[in-house]
Amino acid sequence: MKVTVTTRSGRELIDGGLVFDRDATVAVLQDAIHQRIKKYHPSRQRLTLPISPHSKEKPIILQYKKCLKDYTNGNSDTISIIFKDLGPQVSYRTLFFFEYLGPLLLYPLFYYFPVYKYLGYKTERVIHPVQTYALYYWCLHYFKRIMETFFVHRFSHATSPLSNVFRNCAYYWTFGCFIAYYVNHPLYTPVSEFQMKIGFGFGLVMQVANLYCHIILRNLRSPNGNEGYQIPHGFLFNIVTCANYTTEIYQWVGFNFATQTVAGYIFLVVDASIMTNWALAKHRRLIKVFDGKDGRGKYPSGRWVILPPFL
């Protein structure tokens, strides 16, 4: 079988193409490209079938486990492939570790060190109980996230673009400092003890629920992460499509109810908006995939998307 690999601009990536057995897999093709051009590691290759220039359809992405012949018409011995360089990649565990490590290490600096003296606040700082509990809550949350990254999550994609490390770190690290600055500020006014207990208590329940949701999602995937989409079920997933996002949002509701800072609520709104977009996309995808036809399951129509009773 002859394989012609071209870039999206139409330039032939490997002159003369490549020749394989008909039973060769896409992974074999990726390895061959890597052998010819060392910088194109398989993790940074995106191989698709050609589409017409004005087509609105999404191109078909070649799956590395499938045979090349699966993407040909009939008994054809030739196939054209479009190559896209995804750029330098890192594992998702590396990405998540660094984006969560920043808030975990930066937040305590505002609590333990005289940061505010360097910023011009000469008044004596009194540490309120809510600020101490907020520190514990914050560190528990991000420590939990790091542990989930290494011991719970299974990823459908092996790698992520290196640029996402800088983008995600900028997001989490900046918001971490932003919130820590206001929660630990010398002029901070604490809420009542009752409100603090309600907020942190509710938030902790949501953190535990969030961990359980992640365990449920983990069990939907095989160890190599390639099991494909399945209908999540059990616990909160029986009523909410993205129960993991629901509990994530509500645990920050608890934190902000207990601490009451503008910075915290800004983070809550931004984070909830991002996760809502993800949840809507996933909800639509699950409904489309599990349409009840050709032996496929039917996705339950009565589930909320992410934030019952609103959405």
PDB file of C-alpha atoms in Angstrom:
ATOM      1  CA  MET A   1       0.000   0.000   0.000  1.00  0.00           C
ATOM      2  CA  LYS A   2       1.352   3.400  -0.981  1.00  0.00           C
ATOM      3  CA  VAL A   3       0.729   6.292   1.380  1.00  0.00           C
ATOM      4  CA  THR A   4       1.097   9.886   0.259  1.00  0.00           C
ATOM      5  CA  VAL A   5       1.548  12.321   3.147  1.00  0.00           C
ATOM      6  CA  THR A   6       1.049  16.011   2.461  1.00  0.00           C
ATOM      7  CA  THR A   7       0.833  19.095   4.637  1.00  0.00           C
ATOM      8  CA  ARG A   8      -2.288  21.229   4.752  1.00  0.00           C
ATOM      9  CA  SER A   9      -0.675  23.618   2.286  1.00  0.00           C
ATOM     10  CA  GLY A  10      -0.391  20.774  -0.230  1.00  0.00           C
ATOM     11  CA  ARG A  11       3.366  20.193   0.072  1.00  0.00           C
ATOM     12  CA  GLU A  12       4.433  16.575   0.054  1.00  0.00           C
ATOM     13  CA  LEU A  13       5.948  15.837   3.447  1.00  0.00           C
ATOM     14  CA  ILE A  14       7.970  12.829   2.309  1.00  0.00           C
ATOM     15  CA  ASP A  15       8.967  12.833  -1.341  1.00  0.00           C
ATOM     16  CA  GLY A  16       7.738   9.770  -3.165  1.00  0.00           C
ATOM     17  CA  GLY A  17       5.466   8.710  -0.319  1.00  0.00           C
ATOM     18  CA  LEU A  18       5.777   5.568   1.805  1.00  0.00           C
ATOM     19  CA  VAL A  19       4.975   1.924   1.122  1.00  0.00           C
ATOM     20  CA  PHE A  20       3.516  -0.463   3.724  1.00  0.00           C
ATOM     21  CA  ASP A  21       1.789  -3.819   3.973  1.00  0.00           C
ATOM     22  CA  ARG A  22      -2.003  -3.610   3.772  1.00  0.00           C
ATOM     23  CA  ASP A  23      -2.273  -4.661   7.416  1.00  0.00           C
ATOM     24  CA  ALA A  24       0.020  -1.865   8.640  1.00  0.00           C
ATOM     25  CA  THR A  25      -1.480   0.342  11.332  1.00  0.00           C
ATOM     26  CA  VAL A  26      -1.578   4.112  11.593  1.00  0.00           C
ATOM     27  CA  ALA A  27       0.978   3.797  14.413  1.00  0.00           C
ATOM     28  CA  VAL A  28       3.409   2.208  11.946  1.00  0.00           C
ATOM     29  CA  LEU A  29       2.914   5.171   9.616  1.00  0.00           C
ATOM     30  CA  GLN A  30       3.544   7.617  12.465  1.00  0.00           C
ATOM     31  CA  ASP A  31       6.743   5.806  13.398  1.00  0.00           C
ATOM     32  CA  ALA A  32       7.887   5.888   9.769  1.00  0.00           C
ATOM     33  CA  ILE A  33       7.312   9.654   9.594  1.00  0.00           C
ATOM     34  CA  HIS A  34       9.262  10.047  12.838  1.00  0.00           C
ATOM     35  CA  GLN A  35      12.144   8.003  11.434  1.00  0.00           C
ATOM     36  CA  ARG A  36      12.294  10.205   8.347  1.00  0.00           C
ATOM     37  CA  ILE A  37      11.858  13.510  10.187  1.00  0.00           C
ATOM     38  CA  LYS A  38      13.081  13.158  13.766  1.00  0.00           C
ATOM     39  CA  LYS A  39      11.356  16.214  15.207  1.00  0.00           C
ATOM     40  CA  TYR A  40       7.915  14.850  14.307  1.00  0.00           C
ATOM     41  CA  HIS A  41       7.433  12.504  17.239  1.00  0.00           C
ATOM     42  CA  PRO A  42       4.141  10.537  16.948  1.00  0.00           C
ATOM     43  CA  SER A  43       2.690  12.575  19.813  1.00  0.00           C
ATOM     44  CA  ARG A  44       2.866  15.762  17.747  1.00  0.00           C
ATOM     45  CA  GLN A  45       1.398  14.260  14.571  1.00  0.00           C
ATOM     46  CA  ARG A  46      -2.217  14.760  13.564  1.00  0.00           C
ATOM     47  CA  LEU A  47      -3.155  12.645  10.546  1.00  0.00           C
ATOM     48  CA  THR A  48      -6.492  13.112   8.786  1.00  0.00           C
ATOM     49  CA  LEU A  49      -8.201  12.128   5.565  1.00  0.00           C
ATOM     50  CA  PRO A  50      -8.497  14.834   2.887  1.00  0.00           C
ATOM     51  CA  ILE A  51     -11.730  16.814   2.553  1.00  0.00           C
ATOM     52  CA  SER A  52     -12.900  19.154  -0.173  1.00  0.00           C
ATOM     53  CA  PRO A  53     -11.713  22.759   0.263  1.00  0.00           C
ATOM     54  CA  HIS A  54     -15.188  24.203   0.854  1.00  0.00           C
ATOM     55  CA  SER A  55     -16.558  21.357   2.968  1.00  0.00           C
ATOM     56  CA  LYS A  56     -17.957  22.237   6.377  1.00  0.00           C
ATOM     57  CA  GLU A  57     -17.473  18.708   7.681  1.00  0.00           C
ATOM     58  CA  LYS A  58     -14.731  17.977  10.178  1.00  0.00           C
ATOM     59  CA  PRO A  59     -11.893  15.850   8.802  1.00  0.00           C
ATOM     60  CA  ILE A  60     -11.643  12.240   9.947  1.00  0.00           C
ATOM     61  CA  ILE A  61      -8.720  11.802  12.343  1.00  0.00           C
ATOM     62  CA  LEU A  62      -6.810   8.560  11.908  1.00  0.00           C
ATOM     63  CA  GLN A  63      -6.714   6.409  15.052  1.00  0.00           C
ATOM     64  CA  TYR A  64      -3.304   4.923  15.722  1.00  0.00           C
ATOM     65  CA  LYS A  65      -4.620   1.405  16.487  1.00  0.00           C
ATOM     66  CA  LYS A  66      -6.539   1.063  13.218  1.00  0.00           C
ATOM     67  CA  CYS A  67      -5.147  -0.348   9.989  1.00  0.00           C
ATOM     68  CA  LEU A  68      -4.467   1.962   7.077  1.00  0.00           C
ATOM     69  CA  LYS A  69      -6.703  -0.162   4.853  1.00  0.00           C
ATOM     70  CA  ASP A  70      -9.659   0.751   7.104  1.00  0.00           C
ATOM     71  CA  TYR A  71      -9.456   4.261   5.682  1.00  0.00           C
ATOM     72  CA  THR A  72      -9.375   3.280   2.010  1.00  0.00           C
ATOM     73  CA  ASN A  73     -12.228   2.824  -0.437  1.00  0.00           C
ATOM     74  CA  GLY A  74     -12.686  -0.845  -1.210  1.00  0.00           C
ATOM     75  CA  ASN A  75      -9.486  -2.590  -2.272  1.00  0.00           C
ATOM     76  CA  SER A  76      -7.549   0.542  -3.115  1.00  0.00           C
ATOM     77  CA  ASP A  77      -3.797   0.246  -2.627  1.00  0.00           C
ATOM     78  CA  THR A  78      -3.216   3.979  -2.293  1.00  0.00           C
ATOM     79  CA  ILE A  79      -4.228   6.475   0.340  1.00  0.00           C
ATOM     80  CA  SER A  80      -3.625  10.190   0.802  1.00  0.00           C
ATOM     81  CA  ILE A  81      -3.075  11.554   4.285  1.00  0.00           C
ATOM     82  CA  ILE A  82      -3.028  15.158   5.510  1.00  0.00           C
ATOM     83  CA  PHE A  83      -0.353  15.876   8.115  1.00  0.00           C
ATOM     84  CA  LYS A  84      -0.475  18.594  10.766  1.00  0.00           C
ATOM     85  CA  ASP A  85       2.329  19.331  13.195  1.00  0.00           C
ATOM     86  CA  LEU A  86       0.791  19.810  16.657  1.00  0.00           C
ATOM     87  CA  GLY A  87       4.026  21.274  17.999  1.00  0.00           C
ATOM     88  CA  PRO A  88       5.972  20.226  21.107  1.00  0.00           C
ATOM     89  CA  GLN A  89       3.898  18.121  23.473  1.00  0.00           C
ATOM     90  CA  VAL A  90       3.838  17.272  27.173  1.00  0.00           C
ATOM     91  CA  SER A  91       1.901  14.615  29.032  1.00  0.00           C
ATOM     92  CA  TYR A  92      -1.365  15.656  30.658  1.00  0.00           C
ATOM     93  CA  ARG A  93       0.012  14.618  34.021  1.00  0.00           C
ATOM     94  CA  THR A  94       2.878  17.074  33.574  1.00  0.00           C
ATOM     95  CA  LEU A  95       0.459  19.805  32.511  1.00  0.00           C
ATOM     96  CA  PHE A  96      -1.891  19.281  35.454  1.00  0.00           C
ATOM     97  CA  PHE A  97       0.932  18.906  37.979  1.00  0.00           C
ATOM     98  CA  PHE A  98       2.470  22.283  37.193  1.00  0.00           C
ATOM     99  CA  GLU A  99      -0.813  24.174  36.899  1.00  0.00           C
ATOM    100  CA  TYR A 100      -1.924  22.898  40.333  1.00  0.00           C
ATOM    101  CA  LEU A 101       1.495  23.158  41.983  1.00  0.00           C
ATOM    102  CA  GLY A 102       1.543  26.940  41.600  1.00  0.00           C
ATOM    103  CA  PRO A 103      -1.587  27.706  43.647  1.00  0.00           C
ATOM    104  CA  LEU A 104      -0.570  25.109  46.240  1.00  0.00           C
ATOM    105  CA  LEU A 105       2.796  26.824  46.854  1.00  0.00           C
ATOM    106  CA  LEU A 106       1.935  30.477  46.214  1.00  0.00           C
ATOM    107  CA  TYR A 107      -1.154  30.813  48.426  1.00  0.00           C
ATOM    108  CA  PRO A 108       0.707  30.011  51.713  1.00  0.00           C
ATOM    109  CA  LEU A 109       3.241  32.770  50.973  1.00  0.00           C
ATOM    110  CA  PHE A 110       0.542  35.378  51.620  1.00  0.00           C
ATOM    111  CA  TYR A 111      -0.387  33.678  54.893  1.00  0.00           C
ATOM    112  CA  TYR A 112       3.013  32.888  56.395  1.00  0.00           C
ATOM    113  CA  PHE A 113       5.319  35.604  55.083  1.00  0.00           C
ATOM    114  CA  PRO A 114       5.269  39.415  55.540  1.00  0.00           C
ATOM    115  CA  VAL A 115       4.197  40.012  51.952  1.00  0.00           C
ATOM    116  CA  TYR A 116       2.039  42.989  52.856  1.00  0.00           C
ATOM    117  CA  LYS A 117       4.870  44.845  54.572  1.00  0.00           C
ATOM    118  CA  TYR A 118       6.745  44.800  51.296  1.00  0.00           C
ATOM    119  CA  LEU A 119       3.613  46.199  49.655  1.00  0.00           C
ATOM    120  CA  GLY A 120       3.473  49.175  52.016  1.00  0.00           C
ATOM    121  CA  TYR A 121       1.072  47.997  54.757  1.00  0.00           C
ATOM    122  CA  LYS A 122       2.771  48.817  58.069  1.00  0.00           C
ATOM    123  CA  THR A 123      -0.148  47.993  60.360  1.00  0.00           C
ATOM    124  CA  GLU A 124       0.026  44.905  62.556  1.00  0.00           C
ATOM    125  CA  ARG A 125      -1.626  41.949  60.883  1.00  0.00           C
ATOM    126  CA  VAL A 126      -4.158  39.943  62.896  1.00  0.00           C
ATOM    127  CA  ILE A 127      -4.822  36.451  61.561  1.00  0.00           C
ATOM    128  CA  HIS A 128      -8.484  35.493  61.838  1.00  0.00           C
ATOM    129  CA  PRO A 129      -9.616  31.841  62.152  1.00  0.00           C
ATOM    130  CA  VAL A 130     -11.350  31.995  58.781  1.00  0.00           C
ATOM    131  CA  GLN A 131      -8.036  32.872  57.121  1.00  0.00           C
ATOM    132  CA  THR A 132      -6.379  29.826  58.687  1.00  0.00           C
ATOM    133  CA  TYR A 133      -9.214  27.517  57.661  1.00  0.00           C
ATOM    134  CA  ALA A 134      -9.176  29.033  54.167  1.00  0.00           C
ATOM    135  CA  LEU A 135      -5.487  28.124  53.912  1.00  0.00           C
ATOM    136  CA  TYR A 136      -6.198  24.528  54.932  1.00  0.00           C
ATOM    137  CA  TYR A 137      -9.146  24.287  52.550  1.00  0.00           C
ATOM    138  CA  TRP A 138      -7.176  25.749  49.649  1.00  0.00           C
ATOM    139  CA  CYS A 139      -4.152  23.481  50.147  1.00  0.00           C
ATOM    140  CA  LEU A 140      -6.365  20.424  50.569  1.00  0.00           C
ATOM    141  CA  HIS A 141      -8.108  21.200  47.294  1.00  0.00           C
ATOM    142  CA  TYR A 142      -4.956  21.530  45.201  1.00  0.00           C
ATOM    143  CA  PHE A 143      -3.178  18.644  46.941  1.00  0.00           C
ATOM    144  CA  LYS A 144      -6.233  16.529  46.111  1.00  0.00           C
ATOM    145  CA  ARG A 145      -6.056  17.634  42.496  1.00  0.00           C
ATOM    146  CA  ILE A 146      -2.396  16.659  42.196  1.00  0.00           C
ATOM    147  CA  MET A 147      -3.045  13.262  43.770  1.00  0.00           C
ATOM    148  CA  GLU A 148      -5.979  12.705  41.392  1.00  0.00           C
ATOM    149  CA  THR A 149      -3.732  13.588  38.456  1.00  0.00           C
ATOM    150  CA  PHE A 150      -1.316  10.778  39.272  1.00  0.00           C
ATOM    151  CA  PHE A 151      -3.564   8.150  40.844  1.00  0.00           C
ATOM    152  CA  VAL A 152      -7.148   8.652  39.608  1.00  0.00           C
ATOM    153  CA  HIS A 153      -7.442  10.307  36.196  1.00  0.00           C
ATOM    154  CA  ARG A 154      -7.193   8.382  32.958  1.00  0.00           C
ATOM    155  CA  PHE A 155      -6.676  10.518  29.896  1.00  0.00           C
ATOM    156  CA  SER A 156      -8.185   9.985  26.454  1.00  0.00           C
ATOM    157  CA  HIS A 157      -5.258  11.858  24.878  1.00  0.00           C
ATOM    158  CA  ALA A 158      -1.672  11.086  25.837  1.00  0.00           C
ATOM    159  CA  THR A 159      -0.298  14.588  25.382  1.00  0.00           C
ATOM    160  CA  SER A 160      -1.153  18.270  25.253  1.00  0.00           C
ATOM    161  CA  PRO A 161       0.625  21.128  23.429  1.00  0.00           C
ATOM    162  CA  LEU A 162       3.493  22.572  25.454  1.00  0.00           C
ATOM    163  CA  SER A 163       1.972  26.039  25.066  1.00  0.00           C
ATOM    164  CA  ASN A 164      -0.942  24.917  27.264  1.00  0.00           C
ATOM    165  CA  VAL A 165       1.441  24.619  30.216  1.00  0.00           C
ATOM    166  CA  PHE A 166       2.185  28.343  30.074  1.00  0.00           C
ATOM    167  CA  ARG A 167      -1.440  29.297  29.449  1.00  0.00           C
ATOM    168  CA  ASN A 168      -2.881  27.120  32.213  1.00  0.00           C
ATOM    169  CA  CYS A 169      -0.173  28.049  34.701  1.00  0.00           C
ATOM    170  CA  ALA A 170      -0.796  31.734  34.023  1.00  0.00           C
ATOM    171  CA  TYR A 171      -4.510  31.187  34.720  1.00  0.00           C
ATOM    172  CA  TYR A 172      -4.220  29.163  37.929  1.00  0.00           C
ATOM    173  CA  TRP A 173      -1.149  30.880  39.368  1.00  0.00           C
ATOM    174  CA  THR A 174      -2.519  34.384  38.768  1.00  0.00           C
ATOM    175  CA  PHE A 175      -5.909  33.626  40.283  1.00  0.00           C
ATOM    176  CA  GLY A 176      -4.213  31.852  43.194  1.00  0.00           C
ATOM    177  CA  CYS A 177      -2.233  34.977  44.055  1.00  0.00           C
ATOM    178  CA  PHE A 178      -5.239  37.213  43.402  1.00  0.00           C
ATOM    179  CA  ILE A 179      -7.444  35.330  45.862  1.00  0.00           C
ATOM    180  CA  ALA A 180      -4.680  34.795  48.436  1.00  0.00           C
ATOM    181  CA  TYR A 181      -3.910  38.517  48.431  1.00  0.00           C
ATOM    182  CA  TYR A 182      -7.438  39.476  49.446  1.00  0.00           C
ATOM    183  CA  VAL A 183      -8.243  36.600  51.805  1.00  0.00           C
ATOM    184  CA  ASN A 184      -5.047  37.191  53.830  1.00  0.00           C
ATOM    185  CA  HIS A 185      -5.031  40.977  53.606  1.00  0.00           C
ATOM    186  CA  PRO A 186      -4.432  42.932  56.870  1.00  0.00           C
ATOM    187  CA  LEU A 187      -7.668  44.851  56.270  1.00  0.00           C
ATOM    188  CA  TYR A 188      -9.716  41.701  55.651  1.00  0.00           C
ATOM    189  CA  THR A 189     -13.036  41.610  57.519  1.00  0.00           C
ATOM    190  CA  PRO A 190     -14.113  38.062  58.458  1.00  0.00           C
ATOM    191  CA  VAL A 191     -17.636  36.705  58.167  1.00  0.00           C
ATOM    192  CA  SER A 192     -19.507  35.320  61.154  1.00  0.00           C
ATOM    193  CA  GLU A 193     -18.361  32.029  62.632  1.00  0.00           C
ATOM    194  CA  PHE A 194     -21.673  30.409  61.655  1.00  0.00           C
ATOM    195  CA  GLN A 195     -21.331  31.489  58.024  1.00  0.00           C
ATOM    196  CA  MET A 196     -17.734  30.286  57.966  1.00  0.00           C
ATOM    197  CA  LYS A 197     -18.701  26.829  59.231  1.00  0.00           C
ATOM    198  CA  ILE A 198     -21.571  26.510  56.761  1.00  0.00           C
ATOM    199  CA  GLY A 199     -19.366  27.561  53.850  1.00  0.00           C
ATOM    200  CA  PHE A 200     -16.396  25.343  54.592  1.00  0.00           C
ATOM    201  CA  GLY A 201     -18.601  22.429  55.649  1.00  0.00           C
ATOM    202  CA  PHE A 202     -20.565  22.542  52.405  1.00  0.00           C
ATOM    203  CA  GLY A 203     -17.355  22.959  50.422  1.00  0.00           C
ATOM    204  CA  LEU A 204     -15.706  19.937  52.041  1.00  0.00           C
ATOM    205  CA  VAL A 205     -18.726  17.772  51.257  1.00  0.00           C
ATOM    206  CA  MET A 206     -18.461  18.904  47.641  1.00  0.00           C
ATOM    207  CA  GLN A 207     -14.726  18.100  47.584  1.00  0.00           C
ATOM    208  CA  VAL A 208     -15.417  14.529  48.701  1.00  0.00           C
ATOM    209  CA  ALA A 209     -18.255  14.249  46.169  1.00  0.00           C
ATOM    210  CA  ASN A 210     -15.945  15.589  43.460  1.00  0.00           C
ATOM    211  CA  LEU A 211     -13.360  12.899  44.246  1.00  0.00           C
ATOM    212  CA  TYR A 212     -16.034  10.207  44.014  1.00  0.00           C
ATOM    213  CA  CYS A 213     -17.212  11.602  40.662  1.00  0.00           C
ATOM    214  CA  HIS A 214     -13.660  11.381  39.342  1.00  0.00           C
ATOM    215  CA  ILE A 215     -13.404   7.769  40.490  1.00  0.00           C
ATOM    216  CA  ILE A 216     -16.627   6.957  38.617  1.00  0.00           C
ATOM    217  CA  LEU A 217     -15.266   8.575  35.453  1.00  0.00           C
ATOM    218  CA  ARG A 218     -11.980   6.705  35.872  1.00  0.00           C
ATOM    219  CA  ASN A 219     -13.801   3.399  35.894  1.00  0.00           C
ATOM    220  CA  LEU A 220     -15.459   4.253  32.583  1.00  0.00           C
ATOM    221  CA  ARG A 221     -12.070   4.108  30.839  1.00  0.00           C
ATOM    222  CA  SER A 222      -9.616   1.296  30.304  1.00  0.00           C
ATOM    223  CA  PRO A 223      -6.122   1.765  31.796  1.00  0.00           C
ATOM    224  CA  ASN A 224      -4.781   3.026  28.452  1.00  0.00           C
ATOM    225  CA  GLY A 225      -7.592   5.604  28.242  1.00  0.00           C
ATOM    226  CA  ASN A 226      -8.918   4.337  24.913  1.00  0.00           C
ATOM    227  CA  GLU A 227     -12.250   2.868  25.881  1.00  0.00           C
ATOM    228  CA  GLY A 228     -14.150   5.697  24.143  1.00  0.00           C
ATOM    229  CA  TYR A 229     -17.306   7.464  25.231  1.00  0.00           C
ATOM    230  CA  GLN A 230     -19.644   5.762  27.655  1.00  0.00           C
ATOM    231  CA  ILE A 231     -22.767   6.963  29.411  1.00  0.00           C
ATOM    232  CA  PRO A 232     -21.736   7.920  32.954  1.00  0.00           C
ATOM    233  CA  HIS A 233     -24.047   6.629  35.638  1.00  0.00           C
ATOM    234  CA  GLY A 234     -24.220   6.290  39.390  1.00  0.00           C
ATOM    235  CA  PHE A 235     -24.242   8.848  42.214  1.00  0.00           C
ATOM    236  CA  LEU A 236     -24.856  12.393  40.892  1.00  0.00           C
ATOM    237  CA  PHE A 237     -24.350  11.277  37.286  1.00  0.00           C
ATOM    238  CA  ASN A 238     -27.859   9.849  37.380  1.00  0.00           C
ATOM    239  CA  ILE A 239     -29.211  13.403  37.362  1.00  0.00           C
ATOM    240  CA  VAL A 240     -26.363  15.560  35.999  1.00  0.00           C
ATOM    241  CA  THR A 241     -24.272  14.960  32.875  1.00  0.00           C
ATOM    242  CA  CYS A 242     -21.136  16.618  34.243  1.00  0.00           C
ATOM    243  CA  ALA A 243     -21.438  15.968  37.971  1.00  0.00           C
ATOM    244  CA  ASN A 244     -17.672  16.382  38.341  1.00  0.00           C
ATOM    245  CA  TYR A 245     -17.968  19.987  37.151  1.00  0.00           C
ATOM    246  CA  THR A 246     -21.048  20.522  39.320  1.00  0.00           C
ATOM    247  CA  THR A 247     -19.216  19.534  42.493  1.00  0.00           C
ATOM    248  CA  GLU A 248     -16.154  21.532  41.428  1.00  0.00           C
ATOM    249  CA  ILE A 249     -18.223  24.693  41.082  1.00  0.00           C
ATOM    250  CA  TYR A 250     -20.177  24.169  44.286  1.00  0.00           C
ATOM    251  CA  GLN A 251     -17.031  23.561  46.325  1.00  0.00           C
ATOM    252  CA  TRP A 252     -15.868  27.036  45.293  1.00  0.00           C
ATOM    253  CA  VAL A 253     -19.304  28.377  46.212  1.00  0.00           C
ATOM    254  CA  GLY A 254     -18.665  27.019  49.708  1.00  0.00           C
ATOM    255  CA  PHE A 255     -15.193  28.559  49.860  1.00  0.00           C
ATOM    256  CA  ASN A 256     -16.476  31.969  48.768  1.00  0.00           C
ATOM    257  CA  PHE A 257     -19.455  31.854  51.110  1.00  0.00           C
ATOM    258  CA  ALA A 258     -16.982  31.344  53.964  1.00  0.00           C
ATOM    259  CA  THR A 259     -14.419  33.950  52.864  1.00  0.00           C
ATOM    260  CA  GLN A 260     -16.444  36.598  50.989  1.00  0.00           C
ATOM    261  CA  THR A 261     -13.929  38.269  48.671  1.00  0.00           C
ATOM    262  CA  VAL A 262     -14.493  39.876  45.292  1.00  0.00           C
ATOM    263  CA  ALA A 263     -11.445  38.042  43.933  1.00  0.00           C
ATOM    264  CA  GLY A 264     -12.907  34.698  44.932  1.00  0.00           C
ATOM    265  CA  TYR A 265     -16.241  35.399  43.279  1.00  0.00           C
ATOM    266  CA  ILE A 266     -14.541  36.578  40.081  1.00  0.00           C
ATOM    267  CA  PHE A 267     -12.658  33.288  39.956  1.00  0.00           C
ATOM    268  CA  LEU A 268     -15.897  31.386  40.601  1.00  0.00           C
ATOM    269  CA  VAL A 269     -17.695  33.119  37.709  1.00  0.00           C
ATOM    270  CA  VAL A 270     -14.809  32.641  35.268  1.00  0.00           C
ATOM    271  CA  ASP A 271     -14.251  29.010  36.268  1.00  0.00           C
ATOM    272  CA  ALA A 272     -17.971  28.206  36.130  1.00  0.00           C
ATOM    273  CA  SER A 273     -18.258  29.807  32.673  1.00  0.00           C
ATOM    274  CA  ILE A 274     -15.388  27.713  31.304  1.00  0.00           C
ATOM    275  CA  MET A 275     -16.746  24.473  32.755  1.00  0.00           C
ATOM    276  CA  THR A 276     -20.268  25.264  31.553  1.00  0.00           C
ATOM    277  CA  ASN A 277     -18.999  25.515  27.977  1.00  0.00           C
ATOM    278  CA  TRP A 278     -17.214  22.175  28.387  1.00  0.00           C
ATOM    279  CA  ALA A 279     -20.324  20.610  29.900  1.00  0.00           C
ATOM    280  CA  LEU A 280     -22.648  21.821  27.137  1.00  0.00           C
ATOM    281  CA  ALA A 281     -20.282  20.433  24.495  1.00  0.00           C
ATOM    282  CA  LYS A 282     -20.033  17.086  26.270  1.00  0.00           C
ATOM    283  CA  HIS A 283     -23.815  16.907  26.795  1.00  0.00           C
ATOM    284  CA  ARG A 284     -24.448  17.491  23.088  1.00  0.00           C
ATOM    285  CA  ARG A 285     -21.778  14.946  22.169  1.00  0.00           C
ATOM    286  CA  LEU A 286     -23.243  12.243  24.403  1.00  0.00           C
ATOM    287  CA  ILE A 287     -26.753  12.831  23.035  1.00  0.00           C
ATOM    288  CA  LYS A 288     -25.419  12.611  19.473  1.00  0.00           C
ATOM    289  CA  VAL A 289     -23.332   9.466  20.065  1.00  0.00           C
ATOM    290  CA  PHE A 290     -25.900   7.615  22.174  1.00  0.00           C
ATOM    291  CA  ASP A 291     -28.947   8.116  19.973  1.00  0.00           C
ATOM    292  CA  GLY A 292     -30.464   4.665  20.571  1.00  0.00           C
ATOM    293  CA  LYS A 293     -29.846   3.536  16.973  1.00  0.00           C
ATOM    294  CA  ASP A 294     -27.937   0.510  15.649  1.00  0.00           C
ATOM    295  CA  GLY A 295     -27.608  -1.043  19.074  1.00  0.00           C
ATOM    296  CA  ARG A 296     -26.247   2.064  20.742  1.00  0.00           C
ATOM    297  CA  GLY A 297     -27.642   3.106  24.091  1.00  0.00           C
ATOM    298  CA  LYS A 298     -30.035   6.002  24.445  1.00  0.00           C
ATOM    299  CA  TYR A 299     -28.767   8.918  26.491  1.00  0.00           C
ATOM    300  CA  PRO A 300     -31.266   9.879  29.245  1.00  0.00           C
ATOM    301  CA  SER A 301     -33.072  13.014  28.156  1.00  0.00           C
ATOM    302  CA  GLY A 302     -34.039  14.170  31.644  1.00  0.00           C
ATOM    303  CA  ARG A 303     -30.568  14.883  32.982  1.00  0.00           C
ATOM    304  CA  TRP A 304     -29.405  18.353  33.898  1.00  0.00           C
ATOM    305  CA  VAL A 305     -26.219  19.500  32.159  1.00  0.00           C
ATOM    306  CA  ILE A 306     -24.154  20.980  34.981  1.00  0.00           C
ATOM    307  CA  LEU A 307     -25.917  23.297  37.438  1.00  0.00           C
ATOM    308  CA  PRO A 308     -29.282  22.047  38.629  1.00  0.00           C
ATOM    309  CA  PRO A 309     -31.784  23.596  38.960  1.00  0.00           C
ATOM    310  CA  PHE A 310     -30.559  26.253  36.491  1.00  0.00           C
ATOM    311  CA  LEU A 311     -28.935  24.339  33.650  1.00  0.00           C
TER     312      LEU A 311
END
